[in-house]
Structures are given as C-alpha cells and as structure tokens.
Backbone as numpy.savetxt, mean C-alpha at the origin, in Angstrom:
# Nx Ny Nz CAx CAy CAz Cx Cy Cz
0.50 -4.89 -16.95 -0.47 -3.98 -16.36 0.16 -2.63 -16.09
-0.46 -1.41 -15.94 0.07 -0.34 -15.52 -1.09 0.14 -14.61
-0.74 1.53 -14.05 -1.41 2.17 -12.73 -3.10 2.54 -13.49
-3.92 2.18 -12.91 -5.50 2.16 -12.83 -5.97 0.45 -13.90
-5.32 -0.14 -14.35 -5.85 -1.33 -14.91 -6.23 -2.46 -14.20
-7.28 -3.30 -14.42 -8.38 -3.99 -13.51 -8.36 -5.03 -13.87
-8.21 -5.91 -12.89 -8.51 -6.81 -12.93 -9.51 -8.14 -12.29
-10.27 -8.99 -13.18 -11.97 -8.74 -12.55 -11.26 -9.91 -11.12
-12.20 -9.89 -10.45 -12.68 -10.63 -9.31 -12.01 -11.84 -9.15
-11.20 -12.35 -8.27 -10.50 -13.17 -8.11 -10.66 -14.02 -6.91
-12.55 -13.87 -6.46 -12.48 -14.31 -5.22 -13.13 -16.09 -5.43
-12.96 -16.85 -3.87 -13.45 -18.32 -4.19 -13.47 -18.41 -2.56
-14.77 -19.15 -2.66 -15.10 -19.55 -1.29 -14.87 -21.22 -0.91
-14.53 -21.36 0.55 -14.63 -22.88 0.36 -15.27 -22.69 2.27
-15.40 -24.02 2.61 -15.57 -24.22 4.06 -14.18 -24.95 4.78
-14.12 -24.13 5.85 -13.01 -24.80 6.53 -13.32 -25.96 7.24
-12.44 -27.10 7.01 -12.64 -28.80 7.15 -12.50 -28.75 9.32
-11.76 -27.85 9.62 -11.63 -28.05 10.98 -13.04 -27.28 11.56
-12.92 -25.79 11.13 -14.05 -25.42 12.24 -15.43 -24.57 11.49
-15.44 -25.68 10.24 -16.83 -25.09 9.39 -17.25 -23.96 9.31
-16.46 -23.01 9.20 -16.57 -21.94 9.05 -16.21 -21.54 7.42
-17.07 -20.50 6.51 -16.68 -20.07 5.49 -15.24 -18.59 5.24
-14.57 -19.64 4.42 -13.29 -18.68 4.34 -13.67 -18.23 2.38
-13.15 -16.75 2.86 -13.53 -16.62 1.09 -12.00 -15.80 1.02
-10.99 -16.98 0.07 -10.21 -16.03 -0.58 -10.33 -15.03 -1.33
-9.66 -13.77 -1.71 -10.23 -12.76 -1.91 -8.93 -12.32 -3.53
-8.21 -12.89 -3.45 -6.73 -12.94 -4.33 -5.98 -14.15 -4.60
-6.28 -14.50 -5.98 -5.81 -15.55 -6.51 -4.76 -15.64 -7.81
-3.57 -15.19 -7.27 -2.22 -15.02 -8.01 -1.48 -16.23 -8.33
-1.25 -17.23 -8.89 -0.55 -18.02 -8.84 0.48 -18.21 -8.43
1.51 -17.57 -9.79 2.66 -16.64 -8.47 3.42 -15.27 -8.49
1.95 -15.02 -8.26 2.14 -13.22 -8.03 2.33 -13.05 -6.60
2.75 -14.03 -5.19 3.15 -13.68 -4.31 2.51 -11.94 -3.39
1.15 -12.46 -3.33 0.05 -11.59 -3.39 0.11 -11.39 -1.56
0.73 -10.09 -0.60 1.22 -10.21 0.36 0.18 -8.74 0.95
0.24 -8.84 2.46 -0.70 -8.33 2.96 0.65 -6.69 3.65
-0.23 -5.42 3.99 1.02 -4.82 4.79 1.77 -5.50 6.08
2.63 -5.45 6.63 3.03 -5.58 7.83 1.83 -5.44 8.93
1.72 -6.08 10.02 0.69 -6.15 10.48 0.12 -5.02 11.32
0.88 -3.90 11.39 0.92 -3.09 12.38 0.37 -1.67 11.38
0.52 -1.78 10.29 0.29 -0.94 8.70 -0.85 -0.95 8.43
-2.00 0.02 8.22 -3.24 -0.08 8.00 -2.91 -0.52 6.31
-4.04 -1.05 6.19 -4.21 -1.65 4.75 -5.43 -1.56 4.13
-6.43 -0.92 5.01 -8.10 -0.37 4.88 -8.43 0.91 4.65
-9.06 1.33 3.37 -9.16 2.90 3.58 -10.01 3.17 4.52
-10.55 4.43 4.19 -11.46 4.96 6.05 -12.96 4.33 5.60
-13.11 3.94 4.25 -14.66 3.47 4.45 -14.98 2.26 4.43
-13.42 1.45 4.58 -13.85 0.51 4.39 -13.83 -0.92 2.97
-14.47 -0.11 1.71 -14.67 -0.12 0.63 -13.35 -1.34 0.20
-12.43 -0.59 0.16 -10.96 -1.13 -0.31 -9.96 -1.45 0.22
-9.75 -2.34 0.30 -7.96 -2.72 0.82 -6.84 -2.76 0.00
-5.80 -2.40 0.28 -4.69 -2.56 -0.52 -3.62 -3.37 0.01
-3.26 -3.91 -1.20 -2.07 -5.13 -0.63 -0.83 -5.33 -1.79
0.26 -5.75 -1.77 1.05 -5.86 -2.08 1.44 -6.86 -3.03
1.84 -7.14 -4.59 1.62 -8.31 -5.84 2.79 -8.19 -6.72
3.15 -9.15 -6.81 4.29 -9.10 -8.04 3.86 -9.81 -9.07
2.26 -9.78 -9.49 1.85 -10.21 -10.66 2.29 -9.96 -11.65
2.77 -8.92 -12.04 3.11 -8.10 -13.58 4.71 -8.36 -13.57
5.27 -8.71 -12.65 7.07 -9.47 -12.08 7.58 -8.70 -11.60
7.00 -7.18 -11.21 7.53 -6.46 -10.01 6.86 -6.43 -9.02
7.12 -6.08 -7.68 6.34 -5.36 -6.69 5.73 -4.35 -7.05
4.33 -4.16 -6.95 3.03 -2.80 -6.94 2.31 -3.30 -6.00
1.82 -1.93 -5.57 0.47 -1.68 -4.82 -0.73 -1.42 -5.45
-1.62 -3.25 -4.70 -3.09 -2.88 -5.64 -4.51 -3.04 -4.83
-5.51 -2.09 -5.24 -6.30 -2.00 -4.62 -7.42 -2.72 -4.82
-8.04 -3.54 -4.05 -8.62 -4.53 -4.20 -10.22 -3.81 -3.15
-11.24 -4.12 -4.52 -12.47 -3.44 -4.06 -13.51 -4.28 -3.28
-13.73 -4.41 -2.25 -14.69 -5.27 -1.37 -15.90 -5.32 -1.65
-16.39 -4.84 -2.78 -17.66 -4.83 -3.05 -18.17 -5.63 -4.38
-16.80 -5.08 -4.94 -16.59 -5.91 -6.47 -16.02 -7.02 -7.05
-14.58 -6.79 -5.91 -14.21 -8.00 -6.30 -12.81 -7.23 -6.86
-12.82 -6.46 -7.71 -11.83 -5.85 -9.09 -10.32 -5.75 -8.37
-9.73 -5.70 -8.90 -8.00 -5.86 -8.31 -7.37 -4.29 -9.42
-7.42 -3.30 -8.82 -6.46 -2.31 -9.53 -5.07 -2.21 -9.34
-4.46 -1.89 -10.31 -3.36 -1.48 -10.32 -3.26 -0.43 -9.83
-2.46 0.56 -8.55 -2.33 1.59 -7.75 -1.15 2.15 -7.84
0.22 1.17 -8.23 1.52 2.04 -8.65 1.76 1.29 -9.55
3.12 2.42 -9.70 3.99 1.83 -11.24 5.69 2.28 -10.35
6.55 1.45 -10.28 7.98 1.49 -9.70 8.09 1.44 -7.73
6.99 0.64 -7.43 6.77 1.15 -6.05 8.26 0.24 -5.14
8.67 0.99 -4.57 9.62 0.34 -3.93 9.57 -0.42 -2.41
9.04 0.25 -1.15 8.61 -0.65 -0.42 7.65 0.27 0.78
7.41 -0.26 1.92 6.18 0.25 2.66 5.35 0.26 2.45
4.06 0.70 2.66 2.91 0.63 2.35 1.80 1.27 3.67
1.33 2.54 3.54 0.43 3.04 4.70 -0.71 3.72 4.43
-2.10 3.08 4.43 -3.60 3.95 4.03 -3.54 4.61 5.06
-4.00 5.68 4.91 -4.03 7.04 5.59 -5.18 6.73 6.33
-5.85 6.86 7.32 -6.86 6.45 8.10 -8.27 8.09 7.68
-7.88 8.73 7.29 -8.38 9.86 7.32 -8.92 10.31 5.27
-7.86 10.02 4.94 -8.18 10.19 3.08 -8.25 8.72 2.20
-8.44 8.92 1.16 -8.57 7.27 0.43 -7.04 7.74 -0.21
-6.07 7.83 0.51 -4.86 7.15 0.36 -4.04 6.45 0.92
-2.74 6.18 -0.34 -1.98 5.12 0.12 -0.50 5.97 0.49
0.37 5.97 1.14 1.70 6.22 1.43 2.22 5.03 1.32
3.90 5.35 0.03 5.03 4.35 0.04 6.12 4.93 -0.26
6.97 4.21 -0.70 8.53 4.46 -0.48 8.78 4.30 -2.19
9.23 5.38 -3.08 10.02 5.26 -4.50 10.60 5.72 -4.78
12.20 4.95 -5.68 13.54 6.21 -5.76 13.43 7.47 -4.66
13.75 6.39 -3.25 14.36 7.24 -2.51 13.61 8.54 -2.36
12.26 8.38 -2.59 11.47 9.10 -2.14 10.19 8.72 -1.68
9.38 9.82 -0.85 8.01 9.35 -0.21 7.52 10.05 -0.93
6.11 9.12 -1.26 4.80 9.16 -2.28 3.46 9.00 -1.80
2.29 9.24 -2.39 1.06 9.08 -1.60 0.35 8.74 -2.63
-0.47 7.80 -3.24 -1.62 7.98 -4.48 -2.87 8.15 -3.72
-3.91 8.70 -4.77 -5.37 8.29 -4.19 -5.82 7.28 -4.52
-6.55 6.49 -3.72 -6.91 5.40 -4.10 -8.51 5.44 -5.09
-8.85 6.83 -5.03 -10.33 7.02 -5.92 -9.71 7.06 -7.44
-8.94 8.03 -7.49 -7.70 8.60 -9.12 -6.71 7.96 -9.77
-6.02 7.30 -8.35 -4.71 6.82 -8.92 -3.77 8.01 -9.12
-4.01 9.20 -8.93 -3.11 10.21 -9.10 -1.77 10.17 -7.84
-0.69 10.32 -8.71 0.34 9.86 -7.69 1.22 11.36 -7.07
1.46 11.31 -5.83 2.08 13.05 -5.86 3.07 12.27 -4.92
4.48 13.19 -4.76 5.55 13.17 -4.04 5.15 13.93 -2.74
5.49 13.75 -2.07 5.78 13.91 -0.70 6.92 14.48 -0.24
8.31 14.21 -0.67 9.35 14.60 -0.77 10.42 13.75 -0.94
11.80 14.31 -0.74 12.78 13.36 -1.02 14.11 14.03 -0.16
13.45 13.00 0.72 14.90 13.62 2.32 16.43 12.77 1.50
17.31 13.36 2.00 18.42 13.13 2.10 18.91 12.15 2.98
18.47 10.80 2.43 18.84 9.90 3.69 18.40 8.68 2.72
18.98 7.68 2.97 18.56 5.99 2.65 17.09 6.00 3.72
15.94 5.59 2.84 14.91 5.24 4.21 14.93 4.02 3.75
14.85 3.50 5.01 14.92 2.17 5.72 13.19 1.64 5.98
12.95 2.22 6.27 11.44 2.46 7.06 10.01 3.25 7.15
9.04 2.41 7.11 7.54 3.37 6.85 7.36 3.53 5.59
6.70 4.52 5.18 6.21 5.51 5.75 4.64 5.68 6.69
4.67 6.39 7.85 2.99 6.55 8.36 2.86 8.13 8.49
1.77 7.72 8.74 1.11 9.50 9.32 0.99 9.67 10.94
0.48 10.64 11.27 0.64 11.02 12.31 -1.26 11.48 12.48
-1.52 11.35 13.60 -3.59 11.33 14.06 -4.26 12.26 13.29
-3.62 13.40 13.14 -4.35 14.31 12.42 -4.21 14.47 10.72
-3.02 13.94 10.30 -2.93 13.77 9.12 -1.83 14.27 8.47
-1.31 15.58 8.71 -0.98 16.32 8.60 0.37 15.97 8.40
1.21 14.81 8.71 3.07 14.58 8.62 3.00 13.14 8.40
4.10 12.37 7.73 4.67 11.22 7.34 5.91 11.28 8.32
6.33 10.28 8.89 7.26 9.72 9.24 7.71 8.43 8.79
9.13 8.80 9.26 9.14 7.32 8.32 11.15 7.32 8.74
12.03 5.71 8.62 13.45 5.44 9.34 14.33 6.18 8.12
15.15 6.22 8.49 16.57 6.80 7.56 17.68 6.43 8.08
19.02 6.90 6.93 20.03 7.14 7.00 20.67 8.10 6.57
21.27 9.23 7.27 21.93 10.10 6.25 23.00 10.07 6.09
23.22 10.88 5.13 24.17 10.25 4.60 25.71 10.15 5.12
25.48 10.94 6.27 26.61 10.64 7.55 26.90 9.73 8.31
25.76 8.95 7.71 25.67 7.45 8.74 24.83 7.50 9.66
24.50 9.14 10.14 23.30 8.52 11.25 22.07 8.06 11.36
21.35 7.39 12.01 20.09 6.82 11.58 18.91 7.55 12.56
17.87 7.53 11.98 17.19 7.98 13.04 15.45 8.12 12.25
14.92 8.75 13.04 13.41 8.97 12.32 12.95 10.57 11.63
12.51 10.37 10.36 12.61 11.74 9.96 11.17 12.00 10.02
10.70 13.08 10.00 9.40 13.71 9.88 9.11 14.42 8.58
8.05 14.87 7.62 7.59 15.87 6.68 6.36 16.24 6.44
6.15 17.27 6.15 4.53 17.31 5.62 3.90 16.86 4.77
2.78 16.35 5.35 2.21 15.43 4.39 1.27 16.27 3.18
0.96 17.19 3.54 0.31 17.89 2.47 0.61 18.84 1.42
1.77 18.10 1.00 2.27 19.11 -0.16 1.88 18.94 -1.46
C-alpha cells in the first residue's frame, strides 16, 4: 500500500456474551497489529468523521485513517516513525519522521514538515489550544533533555 490507498470496510458486529451489549469491531488486521494513539493523544478529527490509528499491515508502522461513515481504511503515511496527534482544530494528523516533525491532512494526504530541531525526540508531538505550536520531548545533542516548542504553521 502507499499514502491515500483504501482499503474497503473491515467492520463486524457481534453481541457481548456478558452484558448484551453490541460491540462493532471497526479493524480487522490479522496481523497488522492495528493499535489505537496513547490514551491521552487525540485520535478524532474535529468532526468527528475519522479516526486515525496506528497498523503495520503493509510490515511497517503507518498512520491510517479510518472513515466512520464508510468503513474505508486509508493509507495516511509512508516512513512514519512514531507519535501520533489530530489537531483538534484542522483535519490533521501530527507525527514524528527522520528526526523530524510532520503534519498530513487527513482530507489530501498532503504531507508538510514542520521542522527538524536538533535533538533526538523522544516524545509527542501535540499542539497547543489555539493551534498555532507543536511541542513535543528531546535530546540535544549535548545530552540535555527537555521539551521543545515550534510553529506549527509553516
């Protein structure tokens, strides 16, 4: 697979045997090790529409966006390395690649850099309420660690 390729609907409903309630899986990877963000990581764009989650279907780690209406499973990166943060405000995604921060849209798939601090990141990336900065852990290359800041709208 590569970035915008689809894949149809992978959902299946069953009833739960303890408290009869309907559970509808929504991702059915065998073993594509099909993983949700960290729990604290939005994973919902702002309308709702789409979630994105984390698959090593194709035998790497990518970020794919999975449409709540349809069903469809897109492909969203190509080399994604780790993190994962929907922007609460745009239909994007923020992650971590070659040591740099990235953002796609989740409407395009168009992928833009963010930048590329001078530091091992360790951590994140998120935004900040208004939108406007990524943060996210490091190391520089002095050894110290700490939290870096950038603009998110470049």
């Amino acid at each position: 697979m590569a970035v915008g390729d689809v894949t149809a609907a992978e959902w299946h409903e069953y009833i739960d045997p303890l408290t009869g309630l309907t559970v509808q899986q929504v991702t059915a990877c065998r073993d594509g090790g099909d993983t949700h963000f960290y729990f604290h990581d939005p994973a919902w764009s702002p309308n709702g529409r789409w979630f994105v989650f984390r698959s090593r279907r194709t035998g790497r780690t990518e970020l794919y966006r999975l449409d709540m209406e349809s069903g469809e499973i897109t492909q969203a990166t190509d080399q994604y390395a780790g993190g994962g943060w929907v922007s609460h405000l745009r239909p994007e995604v923020f992650y971590l690649k070659n040591a740099a921060v990235y953002a796609t849209d989740l409407n395009t798939f168009e992928e833009r850099l963010i930048g590329e601090p001078n530091c091992r990141i360790s951590g994140g990336p998120c935004e900040n309420a208004d939108g406007s900065l990524v943060v996210f852990g490091g190391t520089r290359t002095d050894g110290v660690s700490g939290m870096f800041v950038m603009d998110a709208d470049t």
